Amino acid sequence: ASDVYKRQMQPCLIHVAKGDSYAMQFGLTQEQDMIVNTVRSFVENEIYPHEQEVERTGVVPKAVAQEIKQKTLDLGFYACNFPESVGCAGLSHVDFALVERELGRGSMALNHFFGRPQNILMACKDDQIEHYLMPAVRGERMDALAMTEPDAGSDVRGMKCSAVREGDDWVLNGSKHFISGAEHADFFIVFVATGVDDTPRGPKKRITTFLVDRGTKGFEVRDGYNSVSHKGYKNCILDFDDCRLPQAQILGEVDGGFAVMNEWLYATRITVATMSVGRARRCFDYALNYAAERKQFGQQIGKFQGVSFQIADMITEIDAADWLTLAAAWRLDQGLPANREIASAKLYASEMLARVTDSTLQIYGGMGLMDDFPIERFWRDARVERIWDGTSEIQRHIISRDLLRPLGA
């Protein structure tokens, strides 16, 4: 990559408190620079070499998955999104955003094993800590989050998968789909309806979170749909048929699923934003170098305004998404409200990635659609980012609601 591109890859925000205001400085600390370089090197050396085969077969070989996981453990980066109190790196939200940004350059199917368990597991208590939390952060057991249903995607309270109390147990019935990483998971964090409240705006379902082990009677994991995005990063279907669970399998409190969700699940939207930035930067590198090397009409195509202006727009949007995402992560580190900022980052970064991948493909012309280059893969993979972990429409709803509600609108 050119020196200009390398310079553009390094942004980070460092805010220093001064009285009642904040002074803003730009640049990486030495530790953050080490994090970025370490993870980027890992992705380039341990992820890139396997991408083409995973794309071709749609499968991550078990030996490759185990090797990536072990090397991540050896580096001390496994579960780096968890605090030092459970034996992990305890990275700040900004630091972890940098990790996710660099991982975004690589295949989702492969970097899944650069383990980042769901931080919602910090809500574990009593025996759950030793059975779920600690094995997850040590890389001994893998988890998967199960929320989406065929008739309840963005409308979480519309879920039909339910649990009813029978004596000291709960009996689960229903299905979940689009469950990422389920084929590798040893246990699942499942959100189900456990009751209904009558409200002035109509019935409102109560939600409870359960921890469900693979192999539990009445619980089945099935293959999901064949997605054009992120080959090898499969989605699965979960079926519950009179699946009986003890009270001890509840994560948080009965009917407290939304409280658990609101406290911990903000990280998934930041992950989409940061990984979109990382993937866009990798795609941009291809566009920049191709524009500088490819010749038409006797000169590099980058000298034509139609191409050079696309390059200018791409890097401007990538940098804007980067700052927006890191600023949202910084607000979390400061304990400041960040729901709107996270939604803005997820919205803008995912839509930016679509524009960058499309522009890169246009610069490549017909060759961009051929599998000789990864451009068509970046283009296909980008499409899902505007859908999962809250669609663009949901993010716009969150943003507008945050702005209008204080005004009574």
Coordinates of C-alpha atoms in Angstrom, one line a residue, residues 284 291 301-317 359 363:
F284 CA -9.9 0.5 -0.8
A291 CA -6.1 2.8 -10.2
I301 CA -6.8 5.1 -14.9
G302 CA -6.3 6.9 -11.6
K303 CA -5.4 10.0 -13.7
F304 CA -8.9 10.2 -15.0
Q305 CA -11.2 12.3 -12.9
G306 CA -14.0 9.8 -13.0
V307 CA -11.7 7.4 -11.1
S308 CA -9.7 9.8 -9.0
F309 CA -12.8 11.4 -7.6
Q310 CA -14.2 8.0 -6.6
I311 CA -10.9 7.3 -4.7
A312 CA -11.2 10.7 -2.9
D313 CA -14.8 10.0 -1.9
M314 CA -14.0 6.5 -0.7
I315 CA -11.2 7.4 1.7
T316 CA -13.2 10.4 3.0
E317 CA -16.2 8.2 3.8
S359 CA -17.0 1.7 -6.3
I363 CA -13.0 0.7 -10.9

